[in-house]
Coordinates of C-alpha atoms in Angstrom, one line a residue:
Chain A
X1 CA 111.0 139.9 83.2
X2 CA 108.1 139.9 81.0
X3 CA 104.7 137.7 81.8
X4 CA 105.5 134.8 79.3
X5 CA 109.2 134.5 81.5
X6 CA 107.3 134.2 84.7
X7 CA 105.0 130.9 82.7
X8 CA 108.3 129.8 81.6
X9 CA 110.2 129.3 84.7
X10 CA 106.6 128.1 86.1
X11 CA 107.0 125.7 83.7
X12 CA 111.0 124.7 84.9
X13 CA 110.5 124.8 87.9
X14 CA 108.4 121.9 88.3
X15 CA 110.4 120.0 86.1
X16 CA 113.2 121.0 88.8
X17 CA 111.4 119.8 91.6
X18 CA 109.1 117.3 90.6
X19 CA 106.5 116.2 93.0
X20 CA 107.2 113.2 95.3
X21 CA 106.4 109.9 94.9
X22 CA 104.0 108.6 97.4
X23 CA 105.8 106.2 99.8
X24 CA 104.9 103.0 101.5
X25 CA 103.7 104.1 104.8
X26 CA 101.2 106.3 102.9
X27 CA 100.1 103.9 100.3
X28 CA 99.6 101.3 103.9
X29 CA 98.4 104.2 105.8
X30 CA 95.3 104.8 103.2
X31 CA 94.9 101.0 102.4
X32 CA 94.6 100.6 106.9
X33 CA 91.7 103.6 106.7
X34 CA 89.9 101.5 104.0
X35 CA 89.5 98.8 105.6
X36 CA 88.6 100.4 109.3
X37 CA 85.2 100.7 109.1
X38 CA 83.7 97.8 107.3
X39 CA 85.4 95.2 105.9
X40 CA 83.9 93.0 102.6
X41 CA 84.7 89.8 101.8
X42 CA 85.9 89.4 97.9
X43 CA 81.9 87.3 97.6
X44 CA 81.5 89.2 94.3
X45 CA 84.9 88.4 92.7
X46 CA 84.9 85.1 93.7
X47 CA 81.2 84.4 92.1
X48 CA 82.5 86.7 89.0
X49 CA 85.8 84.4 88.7
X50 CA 83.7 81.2 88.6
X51 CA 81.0 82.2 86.5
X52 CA 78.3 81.9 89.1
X53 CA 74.7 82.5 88.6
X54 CA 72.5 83.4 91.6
X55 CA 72.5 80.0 92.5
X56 CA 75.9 79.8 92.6
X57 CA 76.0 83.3 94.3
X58 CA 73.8 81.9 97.6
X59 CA 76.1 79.0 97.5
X60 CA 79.0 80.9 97.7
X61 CA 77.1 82.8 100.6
X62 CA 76.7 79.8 102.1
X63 CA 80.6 78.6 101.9
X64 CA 82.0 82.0 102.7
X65 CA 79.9 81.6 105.9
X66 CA 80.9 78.1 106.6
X67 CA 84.3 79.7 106.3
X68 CA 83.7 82.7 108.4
X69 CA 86.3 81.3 111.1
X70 CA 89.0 81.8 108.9
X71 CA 87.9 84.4 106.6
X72 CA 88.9 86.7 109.2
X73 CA 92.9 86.1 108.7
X74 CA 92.4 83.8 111.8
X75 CA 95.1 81.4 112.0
X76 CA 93.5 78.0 110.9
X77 CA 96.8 76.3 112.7
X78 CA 98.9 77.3 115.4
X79 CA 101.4 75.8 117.7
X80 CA 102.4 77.2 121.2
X81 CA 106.1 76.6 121.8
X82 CA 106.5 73.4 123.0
X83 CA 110.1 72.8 122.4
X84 CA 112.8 74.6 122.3
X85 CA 114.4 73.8 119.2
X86 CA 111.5 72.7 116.6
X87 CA 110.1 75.0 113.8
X88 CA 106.6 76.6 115.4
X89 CA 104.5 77.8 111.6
X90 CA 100.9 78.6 111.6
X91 CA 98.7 79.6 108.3
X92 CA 95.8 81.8 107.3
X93 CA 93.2 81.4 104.2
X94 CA 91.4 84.1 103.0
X95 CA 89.5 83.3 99.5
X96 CA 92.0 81.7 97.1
X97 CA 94.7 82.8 99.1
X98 CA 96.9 81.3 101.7
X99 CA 99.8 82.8 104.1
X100 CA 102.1 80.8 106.2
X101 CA 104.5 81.4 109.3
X102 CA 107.2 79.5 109.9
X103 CA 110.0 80.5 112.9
X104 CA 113.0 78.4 113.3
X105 CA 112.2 77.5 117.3
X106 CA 109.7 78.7 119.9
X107 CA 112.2 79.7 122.2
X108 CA 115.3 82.3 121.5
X109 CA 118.0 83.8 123.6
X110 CA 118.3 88.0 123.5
X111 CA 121.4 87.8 121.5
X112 CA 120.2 85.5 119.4
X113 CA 118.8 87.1 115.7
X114 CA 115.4 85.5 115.5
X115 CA 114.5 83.7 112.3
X116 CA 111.2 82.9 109.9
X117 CA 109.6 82.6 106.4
X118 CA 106.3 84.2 105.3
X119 CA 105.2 82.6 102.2
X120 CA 102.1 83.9 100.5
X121 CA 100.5 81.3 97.9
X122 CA 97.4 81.5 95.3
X123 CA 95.6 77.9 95.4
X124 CA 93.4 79.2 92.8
X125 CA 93.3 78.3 89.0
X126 CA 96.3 79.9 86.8
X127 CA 97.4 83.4 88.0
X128 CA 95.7 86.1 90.1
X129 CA 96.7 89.5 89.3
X130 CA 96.9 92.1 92.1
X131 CA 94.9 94.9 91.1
X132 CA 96.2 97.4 93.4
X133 CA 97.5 98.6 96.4
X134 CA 100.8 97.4 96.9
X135 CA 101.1 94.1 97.6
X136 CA 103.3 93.4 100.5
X137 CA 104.3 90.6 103.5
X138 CA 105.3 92.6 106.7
X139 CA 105.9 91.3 110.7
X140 CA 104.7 92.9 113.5
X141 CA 106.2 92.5 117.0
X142 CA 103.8 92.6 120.1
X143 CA 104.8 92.0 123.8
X144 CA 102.8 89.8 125.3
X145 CA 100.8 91.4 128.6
X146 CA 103.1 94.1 127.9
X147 CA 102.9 97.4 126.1
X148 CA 106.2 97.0 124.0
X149 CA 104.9 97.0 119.9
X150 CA 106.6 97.6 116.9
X151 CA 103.7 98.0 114.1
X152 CA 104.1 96.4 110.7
X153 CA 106.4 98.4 108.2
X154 CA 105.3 97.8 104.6
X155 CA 107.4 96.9 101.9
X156 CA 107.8 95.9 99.0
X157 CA 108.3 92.5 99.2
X158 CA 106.3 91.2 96.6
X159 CA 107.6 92.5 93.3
X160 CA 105.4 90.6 90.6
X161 CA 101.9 92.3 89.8
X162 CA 100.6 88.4 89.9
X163 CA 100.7 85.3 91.7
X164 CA 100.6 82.0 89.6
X165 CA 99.0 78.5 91.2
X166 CA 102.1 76.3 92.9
X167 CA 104.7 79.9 92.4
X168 CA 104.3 81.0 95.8
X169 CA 106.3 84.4 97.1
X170 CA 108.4 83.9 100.4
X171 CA 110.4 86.7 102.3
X172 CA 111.9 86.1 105.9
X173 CA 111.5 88.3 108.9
X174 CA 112.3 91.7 108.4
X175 CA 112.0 94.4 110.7
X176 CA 108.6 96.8 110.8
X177 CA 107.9 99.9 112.4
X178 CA 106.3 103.3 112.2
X179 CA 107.3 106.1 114.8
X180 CA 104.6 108.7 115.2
X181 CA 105.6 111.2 117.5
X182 CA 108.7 110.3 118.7
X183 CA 108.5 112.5 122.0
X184 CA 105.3 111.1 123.1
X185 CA 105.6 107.6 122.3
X186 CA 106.1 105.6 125.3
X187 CA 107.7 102.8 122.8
X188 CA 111.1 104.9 122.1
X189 CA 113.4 102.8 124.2
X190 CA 112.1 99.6 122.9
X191 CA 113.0 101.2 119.1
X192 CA 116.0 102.3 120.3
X193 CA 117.1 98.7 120.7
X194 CA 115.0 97.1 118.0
X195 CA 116.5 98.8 115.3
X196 CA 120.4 98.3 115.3
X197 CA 121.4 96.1 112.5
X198 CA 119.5 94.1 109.8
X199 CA 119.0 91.3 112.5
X200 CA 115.8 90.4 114.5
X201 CA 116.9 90.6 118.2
X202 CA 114.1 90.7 121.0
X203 CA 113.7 91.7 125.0
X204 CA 113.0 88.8 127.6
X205 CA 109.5 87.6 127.8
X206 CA 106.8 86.4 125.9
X207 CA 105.9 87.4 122.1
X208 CA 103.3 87.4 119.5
X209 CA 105.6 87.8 116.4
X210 CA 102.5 88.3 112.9
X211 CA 103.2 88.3 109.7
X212 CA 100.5 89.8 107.8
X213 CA 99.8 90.0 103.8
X214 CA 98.1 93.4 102.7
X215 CA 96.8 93.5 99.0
X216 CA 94.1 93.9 96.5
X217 CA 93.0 91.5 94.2
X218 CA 89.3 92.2 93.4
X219 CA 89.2 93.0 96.5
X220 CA 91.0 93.7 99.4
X221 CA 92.7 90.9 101.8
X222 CA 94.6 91.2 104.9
X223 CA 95.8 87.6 105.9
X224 CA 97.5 87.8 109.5
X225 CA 99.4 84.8 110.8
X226 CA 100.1 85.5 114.7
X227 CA 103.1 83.2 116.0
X228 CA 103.9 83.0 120.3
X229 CA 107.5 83.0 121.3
X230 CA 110.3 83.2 124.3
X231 CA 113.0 85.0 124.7
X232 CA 114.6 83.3 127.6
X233 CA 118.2 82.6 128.8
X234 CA 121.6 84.1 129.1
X235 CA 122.7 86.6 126.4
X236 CA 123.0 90.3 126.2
X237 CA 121.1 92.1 123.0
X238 CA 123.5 94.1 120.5
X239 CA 124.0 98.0 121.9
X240 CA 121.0 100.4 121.9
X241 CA 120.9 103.2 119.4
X242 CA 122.0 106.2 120.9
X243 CA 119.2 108.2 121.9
X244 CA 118.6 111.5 119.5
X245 CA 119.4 114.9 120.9
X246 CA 116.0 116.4 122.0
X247 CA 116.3 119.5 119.7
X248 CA 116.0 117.4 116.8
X249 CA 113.1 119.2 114.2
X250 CA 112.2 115.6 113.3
X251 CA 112.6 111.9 114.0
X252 CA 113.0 110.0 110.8
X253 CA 113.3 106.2 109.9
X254 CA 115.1 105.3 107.0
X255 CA 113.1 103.7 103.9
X256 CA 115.0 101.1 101.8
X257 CA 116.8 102.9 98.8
X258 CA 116.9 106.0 100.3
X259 CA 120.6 107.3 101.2
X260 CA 121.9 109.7 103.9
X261 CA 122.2 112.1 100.9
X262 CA 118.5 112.2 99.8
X263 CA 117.3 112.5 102.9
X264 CA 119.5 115.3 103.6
X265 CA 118.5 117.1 100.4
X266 CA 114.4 116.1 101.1
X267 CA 114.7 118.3 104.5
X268 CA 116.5 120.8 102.6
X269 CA 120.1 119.9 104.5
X270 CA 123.8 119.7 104.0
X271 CA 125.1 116.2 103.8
X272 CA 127.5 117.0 106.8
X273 CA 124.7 119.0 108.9
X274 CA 123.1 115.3 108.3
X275 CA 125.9 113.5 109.4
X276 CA 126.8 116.0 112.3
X277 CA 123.5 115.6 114.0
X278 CA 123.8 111.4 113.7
X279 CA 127.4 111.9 114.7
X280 CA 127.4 108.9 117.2
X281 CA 126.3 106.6 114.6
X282 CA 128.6 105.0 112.1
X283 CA 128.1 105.7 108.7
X284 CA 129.2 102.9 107.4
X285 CA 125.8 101.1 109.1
X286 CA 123.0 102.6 107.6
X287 CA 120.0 100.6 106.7
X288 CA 116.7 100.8 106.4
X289 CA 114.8 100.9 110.0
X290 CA 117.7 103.4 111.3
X291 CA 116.4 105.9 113.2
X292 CA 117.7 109.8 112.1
X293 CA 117.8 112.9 113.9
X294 CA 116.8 115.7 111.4
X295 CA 117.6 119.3 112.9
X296 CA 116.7 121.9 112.5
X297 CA 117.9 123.5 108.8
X298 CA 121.2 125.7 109.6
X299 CA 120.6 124.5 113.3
X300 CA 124.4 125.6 113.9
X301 CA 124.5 128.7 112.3
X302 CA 121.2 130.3 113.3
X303 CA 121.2 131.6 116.9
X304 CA 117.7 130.5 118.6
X305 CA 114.4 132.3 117.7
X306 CA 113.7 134.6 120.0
Chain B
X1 CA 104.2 117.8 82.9
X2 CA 101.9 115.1 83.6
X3 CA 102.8 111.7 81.8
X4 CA 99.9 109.7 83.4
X5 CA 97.3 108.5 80.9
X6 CA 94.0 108.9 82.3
X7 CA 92.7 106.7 84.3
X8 CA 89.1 105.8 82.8
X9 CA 91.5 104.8 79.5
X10 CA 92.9 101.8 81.2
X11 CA 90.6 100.5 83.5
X12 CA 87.7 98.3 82.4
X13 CA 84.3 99.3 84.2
X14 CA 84.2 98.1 87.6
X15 CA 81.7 97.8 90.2
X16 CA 81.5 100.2 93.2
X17 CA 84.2 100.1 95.7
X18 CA 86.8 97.8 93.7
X19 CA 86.8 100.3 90.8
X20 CA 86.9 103.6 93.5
X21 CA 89.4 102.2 95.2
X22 CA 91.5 101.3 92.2
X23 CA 91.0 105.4 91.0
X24 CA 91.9 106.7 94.1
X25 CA 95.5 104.4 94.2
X26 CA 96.0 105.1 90.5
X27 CA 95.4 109.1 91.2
X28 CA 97.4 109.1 94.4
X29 CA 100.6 110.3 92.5
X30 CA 98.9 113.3 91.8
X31 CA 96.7 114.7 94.8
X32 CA 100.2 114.0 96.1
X33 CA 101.8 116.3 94.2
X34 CA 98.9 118.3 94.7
X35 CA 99.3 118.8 98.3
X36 CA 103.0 119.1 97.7
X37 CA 103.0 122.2 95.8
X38 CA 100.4 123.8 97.6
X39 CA 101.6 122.7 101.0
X40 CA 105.8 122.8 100.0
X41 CA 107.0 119.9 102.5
X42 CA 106.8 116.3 101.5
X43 CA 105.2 115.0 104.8
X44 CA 103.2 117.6 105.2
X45 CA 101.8 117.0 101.9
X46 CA 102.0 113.0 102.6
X47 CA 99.5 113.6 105.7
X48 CA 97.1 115.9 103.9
X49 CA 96.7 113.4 101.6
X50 CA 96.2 110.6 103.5
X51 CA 93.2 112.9 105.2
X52 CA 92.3 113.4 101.9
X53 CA 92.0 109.8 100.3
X54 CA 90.3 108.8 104.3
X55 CA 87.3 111.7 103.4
X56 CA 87.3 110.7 99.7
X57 CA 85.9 107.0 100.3
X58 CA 83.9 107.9 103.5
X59 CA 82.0 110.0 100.9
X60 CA 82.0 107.8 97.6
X61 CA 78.6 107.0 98.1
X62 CA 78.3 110.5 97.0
X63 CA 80.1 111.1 94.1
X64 CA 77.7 109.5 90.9
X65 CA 79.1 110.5 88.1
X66 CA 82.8 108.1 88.0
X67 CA 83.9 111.1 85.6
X68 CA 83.6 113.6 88.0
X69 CA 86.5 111.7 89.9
X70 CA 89.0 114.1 89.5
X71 CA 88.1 117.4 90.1
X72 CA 85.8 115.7 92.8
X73 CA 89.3 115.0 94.8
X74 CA 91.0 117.8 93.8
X75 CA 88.8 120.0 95.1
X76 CA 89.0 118.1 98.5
X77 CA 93.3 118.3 98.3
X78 CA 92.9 122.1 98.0
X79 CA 90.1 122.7 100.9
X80 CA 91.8 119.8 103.2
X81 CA 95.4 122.1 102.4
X82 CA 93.8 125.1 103.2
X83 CA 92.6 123.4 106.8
X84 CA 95.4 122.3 107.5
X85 CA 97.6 125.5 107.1
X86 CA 94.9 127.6 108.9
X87 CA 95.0 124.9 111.6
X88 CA 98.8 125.1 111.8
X89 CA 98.5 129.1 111.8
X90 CA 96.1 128.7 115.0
X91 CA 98.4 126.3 116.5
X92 CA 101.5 128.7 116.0
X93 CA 99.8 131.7 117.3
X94 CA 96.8 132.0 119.1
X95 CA 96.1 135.4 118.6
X96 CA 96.0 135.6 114.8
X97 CA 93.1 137.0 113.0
X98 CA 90.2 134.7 113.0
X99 CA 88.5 136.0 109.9
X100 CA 91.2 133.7 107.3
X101 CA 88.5 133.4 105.1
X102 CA 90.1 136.0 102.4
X103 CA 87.9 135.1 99.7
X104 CA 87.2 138.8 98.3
X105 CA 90.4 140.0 95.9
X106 CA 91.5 142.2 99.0
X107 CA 93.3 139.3 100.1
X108 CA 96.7 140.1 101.6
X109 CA 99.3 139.2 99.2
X110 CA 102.0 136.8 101.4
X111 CA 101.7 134.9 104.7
X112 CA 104.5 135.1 106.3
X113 CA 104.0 132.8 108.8
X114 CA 102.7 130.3 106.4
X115 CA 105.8 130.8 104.2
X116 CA 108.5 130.8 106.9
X117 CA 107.0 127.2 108.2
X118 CA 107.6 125.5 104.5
X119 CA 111.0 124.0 104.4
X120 CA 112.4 122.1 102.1
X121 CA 112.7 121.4 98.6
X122 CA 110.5 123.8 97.2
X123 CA 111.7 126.8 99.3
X124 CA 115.3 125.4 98.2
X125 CA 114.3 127.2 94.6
X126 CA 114.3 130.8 94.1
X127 CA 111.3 130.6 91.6
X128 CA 109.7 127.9 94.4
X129 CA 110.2 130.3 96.9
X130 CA 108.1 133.0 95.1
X131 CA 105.9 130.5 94.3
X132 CA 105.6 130.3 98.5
X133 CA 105.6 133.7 98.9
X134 CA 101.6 133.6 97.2
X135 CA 98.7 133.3 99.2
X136 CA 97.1 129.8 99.2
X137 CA 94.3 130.5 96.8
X138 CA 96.8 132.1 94.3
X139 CA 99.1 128.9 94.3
X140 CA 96.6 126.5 94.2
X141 CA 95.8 128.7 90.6
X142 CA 99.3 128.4 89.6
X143 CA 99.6 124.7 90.1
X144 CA 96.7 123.5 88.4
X145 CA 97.5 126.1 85.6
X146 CA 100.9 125.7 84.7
X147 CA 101.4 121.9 86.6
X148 CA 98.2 120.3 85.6
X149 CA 97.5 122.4 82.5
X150 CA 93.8 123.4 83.0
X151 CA 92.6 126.0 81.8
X152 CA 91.0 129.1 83.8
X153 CA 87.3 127.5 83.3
X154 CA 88.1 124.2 84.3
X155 CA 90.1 125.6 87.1
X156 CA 87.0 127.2 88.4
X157 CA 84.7 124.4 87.6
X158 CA 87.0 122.3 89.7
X159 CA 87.4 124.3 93.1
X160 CA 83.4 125.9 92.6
X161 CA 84.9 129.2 92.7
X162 CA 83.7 131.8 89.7
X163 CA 85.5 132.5 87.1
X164 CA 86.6 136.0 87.3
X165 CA 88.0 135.1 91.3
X166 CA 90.0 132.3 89.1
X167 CA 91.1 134.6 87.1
X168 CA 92.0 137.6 88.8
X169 CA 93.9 135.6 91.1
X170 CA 95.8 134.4 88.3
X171 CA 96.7 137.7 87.5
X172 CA 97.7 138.8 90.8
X173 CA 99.5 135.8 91.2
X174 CA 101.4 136.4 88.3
X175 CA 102.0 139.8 89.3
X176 CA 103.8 139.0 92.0
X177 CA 106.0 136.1 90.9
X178 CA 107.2 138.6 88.4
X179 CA 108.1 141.2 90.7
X180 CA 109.8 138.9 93.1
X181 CA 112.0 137.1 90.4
X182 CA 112.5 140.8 88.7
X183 CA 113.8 142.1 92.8
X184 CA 115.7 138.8 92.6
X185 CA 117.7 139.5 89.3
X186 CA 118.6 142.9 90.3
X187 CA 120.1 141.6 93.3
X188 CA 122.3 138.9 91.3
X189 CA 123.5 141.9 89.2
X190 CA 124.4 143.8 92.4

């Protein structure tokens, strides 16, 4: 093995294992720490757009103030459900850009899959063209004066790098979610039954169901639309997940296009050690959102460390 | 390796946070991969990054010259990847020499510990493995040598460190890959 060997299979090797694309949950995770601290409002795009002058500037001051109420992703329309059976939608404007909320009905039974529309609209001139970040419409589920939450899971939902006037983007509910640390989050029963199945299915009680819009355009927006609803009535939820042996290295949820082969290969497993530790689940039902035990590598073979 | 243009070729001039916030999404691919090669596991790597990116704009008041963007956040991957692994390491085992800081060229040549706690992917790969087998400063060499392409003085512009330490950590670095893949052939043949 001479020196200009070892540069070459440098050189292979990270063709052979490239790095790793970042995924959503980072890309939402760094947008989130972005906007912590301070927020600002797009005052300079918008003046830059219209062509204002400082005169212009001030009076965009003064309409972004006179807006303030919304500018916030406050909903500028809600409705509490009154009936059981009528559409509830709500909306939020932020700049040039509008989100609305639509549900079905105010009131659901457990077994019922819960359904709604987010729509995200420009009611600017021509098209806006998300600069960055990716641009996406995710839900988050909230018990009301409880402590049940599943967090917003970003997607891509929004595949165009623009929006055009009158061309708005719609998607309906889909399920959201992050698990942190799966041991200590008090949440884990609540995950174990949200996630089963493509289908929106919620616990008895009250709920604040958002849909939120996360993107940059200039600058960056976050338009949340908060909805109330039941779950009342008669009805029994599809089965839980199974709970996930304890010994499991890892907890992970699946991302939408990934299979149970690539995640086996990304922790460095067998397919069948996979499929061995998730044995109560059937394999024909994997989707994105479905929790996955991820042992230990060559957790059957390898007697414990001592 | 890297197919990415550079960034300052495709964005027009923006103004403060828009346009720092648009180079730190358009670079994210590669502190990534950074992180991943340094650190060896995917969400390890993820979570160092996203510490990275969170320090990066707290602190982009301070960075005034927009072509200093790179090497500004590299060097901030390498030293939050060097945290993070000697956190981990105190986590793991309480009583483990304090004094990590092996910045003379006595450095020991493989952490063990650090090594066995890598998984997947890279340590899947006999020459990734060796790669793992370095010490941290020596991989961080490699990668930005043979991954990034930049040369020994830019690599020691980027991470402040002079440029004989870049070098003869190179060289050791080297060193050792060769004799671990040259143990590892002579095992196949057996």
């Amino acid at each position: 093995v001479s020196g200009q060997d070892v540069e070459r299979e440098l050189g292979k090797l990270f063709g052979r294992v490239p790095p790793p694309e970042p995924s959503a949950t980072l890309r939402a995770a760094i947008s989130a720490d972005r906007s912590a601290p301070e927020r600002r409002r797009g005052l300079r795009t918008l003046s830059r757009r219209l062509g204002l002058g400082l005169v212009g500037l001030a009076a965009a001051a003064l309409l972004v103030l006179a807006a303030l109420p919304f500018v916030g992703g406050g909903p500028i329309s809600s409705s509490k459900p009154s009936s059981t059976s009528a559409p509830i939608r709500a909306s939020a404007v932020d700049g040039e850009f509008r989100l609305d909320f639509e549900l079905a009905k105010g009131t659901w039974a457990p077994n019922e899959p819960i359904q709604g529309t987010a729509t995200l609209s420009y009611t600017g001139r021509g098209r806006a063209q998300i600069s960055s970040g990716d641009p996406t419409i995710a839900f988050e589920y909230r018990e009301v004066g409880g402590s049940k939450l599943m967090r917003p899971r970003f997607e891509d939902v929004l595949r165009y790098p623009d929006l055009a006037a009158g061309q708005p983007i719609s998607t309906g509910l889909t399920k959201s979610g992050s698990i942190g640390n799966f041991a200590n989050d008090p949440n884990v029963a609540f995950y174990q039954s949200f996630y089963p199945g493509p289908d929106v299915y919620l616990p008895l009680g009250e709920w604040e169901l958002t849909a939120i819009a996360d993107f940059e355009e200039g600058s960056r927006y976050a338009l949340r639309v908060p909805l109330t609803i039941q779950i009342a009535g008669e009805g029994t939820p599809p089965a839980s997940q199974p709970l996930p042996p304890s010994d499991c290295a890892r907890i992970y949820v699946v991302e939408p296009n990934e299979t149970m082969a690539s995640i086996a290969a990304m922790y460095n497993l067998q397919l069948w050690e996979l499929e061995l530790a998730n044995s109560a689940k059937d394999p024909a039902s994997f989707y994105p959102g479905m929790i996955l035990c991820i042992p230990t590598p060559g957790f059957l073979t390898q007697p414990p460390p001592t | 390796v890297e197919r990415e243009l550079r960034v300052a070729d495709l964005v027009p001039v923006l103004s403060g946070d828009e346009a720092f916030g648009e180079r730190a999404d358009r670079y994210l691919r590669r502190a990534l991969g950074l992180a991943f090669y340094i650190l060896g596991d995917r969400l390890e790597a993820e979570d160092a990054t996203q510490e990275v990116m969170l320090r990066a704009w707290r602190a982009r008041a301070s960075l005034r010259d927009p072509d200093a963007f790179e090497p500004w956040v590299d060097r901030i991957v390498v030293n939050t990847c060097r945290e993070r692994l000697r956190r981990n390491r105190r986590l793991r085992d309480v009583g483990f020499d304090p004094g990590f800081t092996t910045d003379g060229e006595g450095e020991s040549a493989v952490e063990p510990e650090v090594a066995d706690r890598l998984e997947p992917l890279l340590a899947r790969d006999s020459v990734g493995r060796a790669l793992l087998g370095l010490t941290i400063e020596q991989r961080t060499v490699v990668v930005l040598r043979y991954w990034r392409d930049l040369s020994l003085e830019q690599i020691a512009a980027r991470l402040d460190w002079p440029l004989g330490t870049v070098k003869s950590r190179l060289h050791y670095a080297l060193a050792a890959l060769r004799e671990r893949l040259e143990r590892d052939e002579k095992e196949v043949q057996v």
